[in-house]
PDB file of C-alpha atoms in Angstrom:
ATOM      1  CA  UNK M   1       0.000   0.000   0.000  1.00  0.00           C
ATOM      2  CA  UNK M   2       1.162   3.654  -0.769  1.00  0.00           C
ATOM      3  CA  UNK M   3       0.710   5.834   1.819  1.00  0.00           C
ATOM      4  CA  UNK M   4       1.565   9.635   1.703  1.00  0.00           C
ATOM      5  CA  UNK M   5       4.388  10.799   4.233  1.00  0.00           C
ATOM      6  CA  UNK M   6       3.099  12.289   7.185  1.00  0.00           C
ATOM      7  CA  UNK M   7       4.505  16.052   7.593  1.00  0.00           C
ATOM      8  CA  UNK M   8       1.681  18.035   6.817  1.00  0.00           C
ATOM      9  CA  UNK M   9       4.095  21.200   5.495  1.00  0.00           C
ATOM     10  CA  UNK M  10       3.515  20.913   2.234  1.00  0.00           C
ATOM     11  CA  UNK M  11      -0.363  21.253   2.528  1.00  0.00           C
ATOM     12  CA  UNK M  12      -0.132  24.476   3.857  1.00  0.00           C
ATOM     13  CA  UNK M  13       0.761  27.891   2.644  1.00  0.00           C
ATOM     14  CA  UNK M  14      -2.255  28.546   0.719  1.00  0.00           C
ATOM     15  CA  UNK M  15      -3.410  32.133   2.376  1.00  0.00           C
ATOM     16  CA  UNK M  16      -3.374  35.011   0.632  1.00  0.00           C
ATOM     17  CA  UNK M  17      -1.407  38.163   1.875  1.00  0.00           C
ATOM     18  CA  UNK M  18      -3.508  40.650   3.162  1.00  0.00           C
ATOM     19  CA  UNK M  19      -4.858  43.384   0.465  1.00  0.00           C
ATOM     20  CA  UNK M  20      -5.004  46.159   3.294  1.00  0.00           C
ATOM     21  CA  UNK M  21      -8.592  47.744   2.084  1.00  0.00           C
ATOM     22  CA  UNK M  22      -9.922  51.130   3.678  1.00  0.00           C
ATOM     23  CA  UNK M  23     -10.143  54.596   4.570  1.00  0.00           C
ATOM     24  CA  UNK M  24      -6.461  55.223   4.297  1.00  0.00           C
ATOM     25  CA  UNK M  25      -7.199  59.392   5.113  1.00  0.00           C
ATOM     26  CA  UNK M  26     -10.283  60.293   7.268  1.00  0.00           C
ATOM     27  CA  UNK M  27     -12.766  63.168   7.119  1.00  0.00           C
ATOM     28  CA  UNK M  28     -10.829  66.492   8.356  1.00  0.00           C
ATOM     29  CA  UNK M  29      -7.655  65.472   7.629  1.00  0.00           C
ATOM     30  CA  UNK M  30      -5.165  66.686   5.218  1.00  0.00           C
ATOM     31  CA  UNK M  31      -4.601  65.293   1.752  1.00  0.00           C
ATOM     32  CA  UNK M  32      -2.094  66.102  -0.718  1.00  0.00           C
ATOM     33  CA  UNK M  33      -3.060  65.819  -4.616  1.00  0.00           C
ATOM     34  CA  UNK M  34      -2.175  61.974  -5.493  1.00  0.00           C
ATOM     35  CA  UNK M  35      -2.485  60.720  -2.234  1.00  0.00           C
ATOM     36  CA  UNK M  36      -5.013  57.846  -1.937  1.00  0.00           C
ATOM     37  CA  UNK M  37      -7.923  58.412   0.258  1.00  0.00           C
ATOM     38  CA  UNK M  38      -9.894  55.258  -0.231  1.00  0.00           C
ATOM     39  CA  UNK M  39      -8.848  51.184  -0.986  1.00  0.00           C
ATOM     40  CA  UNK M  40     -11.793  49.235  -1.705  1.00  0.00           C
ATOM     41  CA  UNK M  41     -12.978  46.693  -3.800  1.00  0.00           C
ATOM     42  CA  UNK M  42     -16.141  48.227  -5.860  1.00  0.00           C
ATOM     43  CA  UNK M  43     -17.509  51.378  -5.317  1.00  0.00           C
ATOM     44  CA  UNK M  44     -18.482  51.493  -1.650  1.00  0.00           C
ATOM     45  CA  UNK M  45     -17.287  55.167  -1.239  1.00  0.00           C
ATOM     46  CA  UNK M  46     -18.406  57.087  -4.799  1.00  0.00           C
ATOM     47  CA  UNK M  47     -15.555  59.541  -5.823  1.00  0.00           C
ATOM     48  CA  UNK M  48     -16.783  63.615  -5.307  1.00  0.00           C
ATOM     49  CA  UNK M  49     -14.982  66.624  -6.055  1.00  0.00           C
ATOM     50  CA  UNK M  50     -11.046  66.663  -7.338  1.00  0.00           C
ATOM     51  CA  UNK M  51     -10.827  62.885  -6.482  1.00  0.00           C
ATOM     52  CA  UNK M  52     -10.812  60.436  -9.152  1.00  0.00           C
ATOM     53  CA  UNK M  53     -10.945  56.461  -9.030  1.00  0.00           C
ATOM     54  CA  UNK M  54      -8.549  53.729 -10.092  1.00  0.00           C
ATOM     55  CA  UNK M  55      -9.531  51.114 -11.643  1.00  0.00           C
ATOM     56  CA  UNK M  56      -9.299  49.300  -9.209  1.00  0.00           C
ATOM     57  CA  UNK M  57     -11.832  51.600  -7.805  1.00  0.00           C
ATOM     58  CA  UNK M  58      -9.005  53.153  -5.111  1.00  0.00           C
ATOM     59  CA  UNK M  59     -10.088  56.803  -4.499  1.00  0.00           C
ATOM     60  CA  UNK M  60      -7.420  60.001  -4.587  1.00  0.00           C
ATOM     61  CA  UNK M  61      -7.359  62.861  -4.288  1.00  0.00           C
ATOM     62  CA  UNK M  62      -6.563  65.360  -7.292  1.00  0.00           C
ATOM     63  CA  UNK M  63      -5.839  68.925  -5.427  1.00  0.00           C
ATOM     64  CA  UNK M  64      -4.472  69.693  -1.809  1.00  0.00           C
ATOM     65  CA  UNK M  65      -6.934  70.129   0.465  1.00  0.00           C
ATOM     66  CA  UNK M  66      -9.158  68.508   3.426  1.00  0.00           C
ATOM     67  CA  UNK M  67     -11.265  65.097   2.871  1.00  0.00           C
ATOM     68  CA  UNK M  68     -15.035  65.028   3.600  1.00  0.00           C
ATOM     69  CA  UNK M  69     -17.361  62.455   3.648  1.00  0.00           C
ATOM     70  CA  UNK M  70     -20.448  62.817   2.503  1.00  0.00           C
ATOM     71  CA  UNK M  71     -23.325  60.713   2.330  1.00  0.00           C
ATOM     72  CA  UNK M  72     -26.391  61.993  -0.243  1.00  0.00           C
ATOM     73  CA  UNK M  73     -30.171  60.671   0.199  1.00  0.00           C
ATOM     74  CA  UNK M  74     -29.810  57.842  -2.277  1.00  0.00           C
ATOM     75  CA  UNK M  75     -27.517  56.626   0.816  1.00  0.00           C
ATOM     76  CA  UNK M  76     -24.679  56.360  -1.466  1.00  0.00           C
ATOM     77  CA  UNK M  77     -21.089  57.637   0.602  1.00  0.00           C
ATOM     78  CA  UNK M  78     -19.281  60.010  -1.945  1.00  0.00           C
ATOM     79  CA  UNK M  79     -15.567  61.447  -0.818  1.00  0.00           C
ATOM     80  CA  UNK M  80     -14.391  64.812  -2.076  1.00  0.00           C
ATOM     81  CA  UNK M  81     -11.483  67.108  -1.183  1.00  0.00           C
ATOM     82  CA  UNK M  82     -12.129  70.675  -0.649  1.00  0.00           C
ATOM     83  CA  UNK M  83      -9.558  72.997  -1.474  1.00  0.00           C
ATOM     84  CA  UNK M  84      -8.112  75.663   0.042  1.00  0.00           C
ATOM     85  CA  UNK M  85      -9.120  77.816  -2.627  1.00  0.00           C
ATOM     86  CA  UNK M  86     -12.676  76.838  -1.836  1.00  0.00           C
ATOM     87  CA  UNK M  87     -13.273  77.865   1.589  1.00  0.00           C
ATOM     88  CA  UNK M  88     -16.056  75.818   3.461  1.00  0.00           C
ATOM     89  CA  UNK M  89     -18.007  76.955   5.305  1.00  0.00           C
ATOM     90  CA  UNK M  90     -19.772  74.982   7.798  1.00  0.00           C
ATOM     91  CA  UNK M  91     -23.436  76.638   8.877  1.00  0.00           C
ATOM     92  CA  UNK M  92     -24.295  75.225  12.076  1.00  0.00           C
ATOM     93  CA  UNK M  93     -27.575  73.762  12.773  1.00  0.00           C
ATOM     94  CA  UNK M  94     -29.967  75.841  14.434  1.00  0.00           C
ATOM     95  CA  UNK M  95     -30.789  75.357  18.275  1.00  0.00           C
ATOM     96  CA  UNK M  96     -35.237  75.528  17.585  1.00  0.00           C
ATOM     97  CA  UNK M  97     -34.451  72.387  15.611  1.00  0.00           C
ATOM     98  CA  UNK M  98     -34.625  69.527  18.299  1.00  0.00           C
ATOM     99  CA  UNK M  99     -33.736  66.798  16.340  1.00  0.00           C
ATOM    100  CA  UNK M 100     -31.951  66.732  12.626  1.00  0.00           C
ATOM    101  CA  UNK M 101     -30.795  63.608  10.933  1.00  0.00           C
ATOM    102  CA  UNK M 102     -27.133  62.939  11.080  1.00  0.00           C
ATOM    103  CA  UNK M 103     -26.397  63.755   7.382  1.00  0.00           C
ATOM    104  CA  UNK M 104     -28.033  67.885   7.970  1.00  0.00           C
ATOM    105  CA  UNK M 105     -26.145  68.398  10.785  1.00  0.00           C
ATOM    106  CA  UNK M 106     -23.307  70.482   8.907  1.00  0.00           C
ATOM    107  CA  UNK M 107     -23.784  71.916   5.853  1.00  0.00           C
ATOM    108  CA  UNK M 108     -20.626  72.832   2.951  1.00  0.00           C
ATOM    109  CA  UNK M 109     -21.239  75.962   1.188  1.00  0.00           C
ATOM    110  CA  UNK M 110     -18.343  76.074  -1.031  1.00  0.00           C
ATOM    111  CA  UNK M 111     -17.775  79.930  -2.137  1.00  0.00           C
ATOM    112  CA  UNK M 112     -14.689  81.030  -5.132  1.00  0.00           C
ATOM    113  CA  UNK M 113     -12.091  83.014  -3.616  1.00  0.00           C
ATOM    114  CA  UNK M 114     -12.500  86.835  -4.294  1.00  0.00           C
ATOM    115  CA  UNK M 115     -10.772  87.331  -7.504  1.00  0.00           C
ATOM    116  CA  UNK M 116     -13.926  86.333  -9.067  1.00  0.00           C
ATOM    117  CA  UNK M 117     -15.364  89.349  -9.119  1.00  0.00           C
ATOM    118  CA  UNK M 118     -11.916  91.506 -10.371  1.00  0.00           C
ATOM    119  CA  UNK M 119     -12.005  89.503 -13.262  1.00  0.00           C
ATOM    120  CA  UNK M 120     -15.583  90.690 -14.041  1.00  0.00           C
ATOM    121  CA  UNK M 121     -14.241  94.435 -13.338  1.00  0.00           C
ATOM    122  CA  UNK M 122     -11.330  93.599 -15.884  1.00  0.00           C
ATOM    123  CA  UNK M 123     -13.812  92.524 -18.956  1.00  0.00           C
ATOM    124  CA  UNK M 124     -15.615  95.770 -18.190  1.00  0.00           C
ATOM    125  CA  UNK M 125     -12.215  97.760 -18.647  1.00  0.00           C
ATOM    126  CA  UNK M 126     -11.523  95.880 -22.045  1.00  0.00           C
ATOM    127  CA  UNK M 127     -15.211  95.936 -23.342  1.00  0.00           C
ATOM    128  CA  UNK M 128     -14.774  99.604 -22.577  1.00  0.00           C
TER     129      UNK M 128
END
């Protein structure tokens, strides 16, 4: 009769290395433009504003800035970087309202720096 020998070491071995998924930069926290924000496999966090996606669906971001989380009433998560060109501003809720779902707590209001409007001033000069 053939029997196998007994030592068991070459039956193992067969686990994969880690892949090391997640949020690699929170919400708040600094990101610099290439840095990669998200690791995932599909698209549980949807890409946002100056982040793009991999293909293997790993989120970046595309501009300096600060990461925020965002999720939208479809209940989809979406991940954006706000710049520091775009200055957020976060309204706080009002104290009459009691209760507020989590997702209205803070609201972004993203406004253009102010050289928006000197450009305007400057195609009135030339039109002129």
């Amino acid at each position: 009769m053939a029997h196998k020998k007994g030592v068991g070491s070459s039956q193992n071995g067969r686990e994969s290395a880690s892949k090391r998924l997640g949020i690699k930069i929170y919400g708040g926290q600094m990101a610099k433009a290439g840095n990669i924000i998200v690791r995932q496999r599909g698209t549980v966090h949807n890409p946002g504003q100056n982040v793009g996606i991999g293909k293997d669906h790993t989120i970046f971001a595309m501009v300096d800035g600060v990461v925020a989380f965002k999720k939208k009433a479809s209940g989809r998560s979406y991940v954006s970087v706000i710049s520091p060109q775009q200055e957020a501003v976060i309204i706080p809720q009002e104290q009459e309202n009691a209760f507020v779902p989590q997702e209205q707590e803070a609201v972004f209001v993203l406004q253009e720096q102010a050289e928006v409007p000197v450009l305007q001033e400057q195609e009135e000069e030339v039109s002129n």
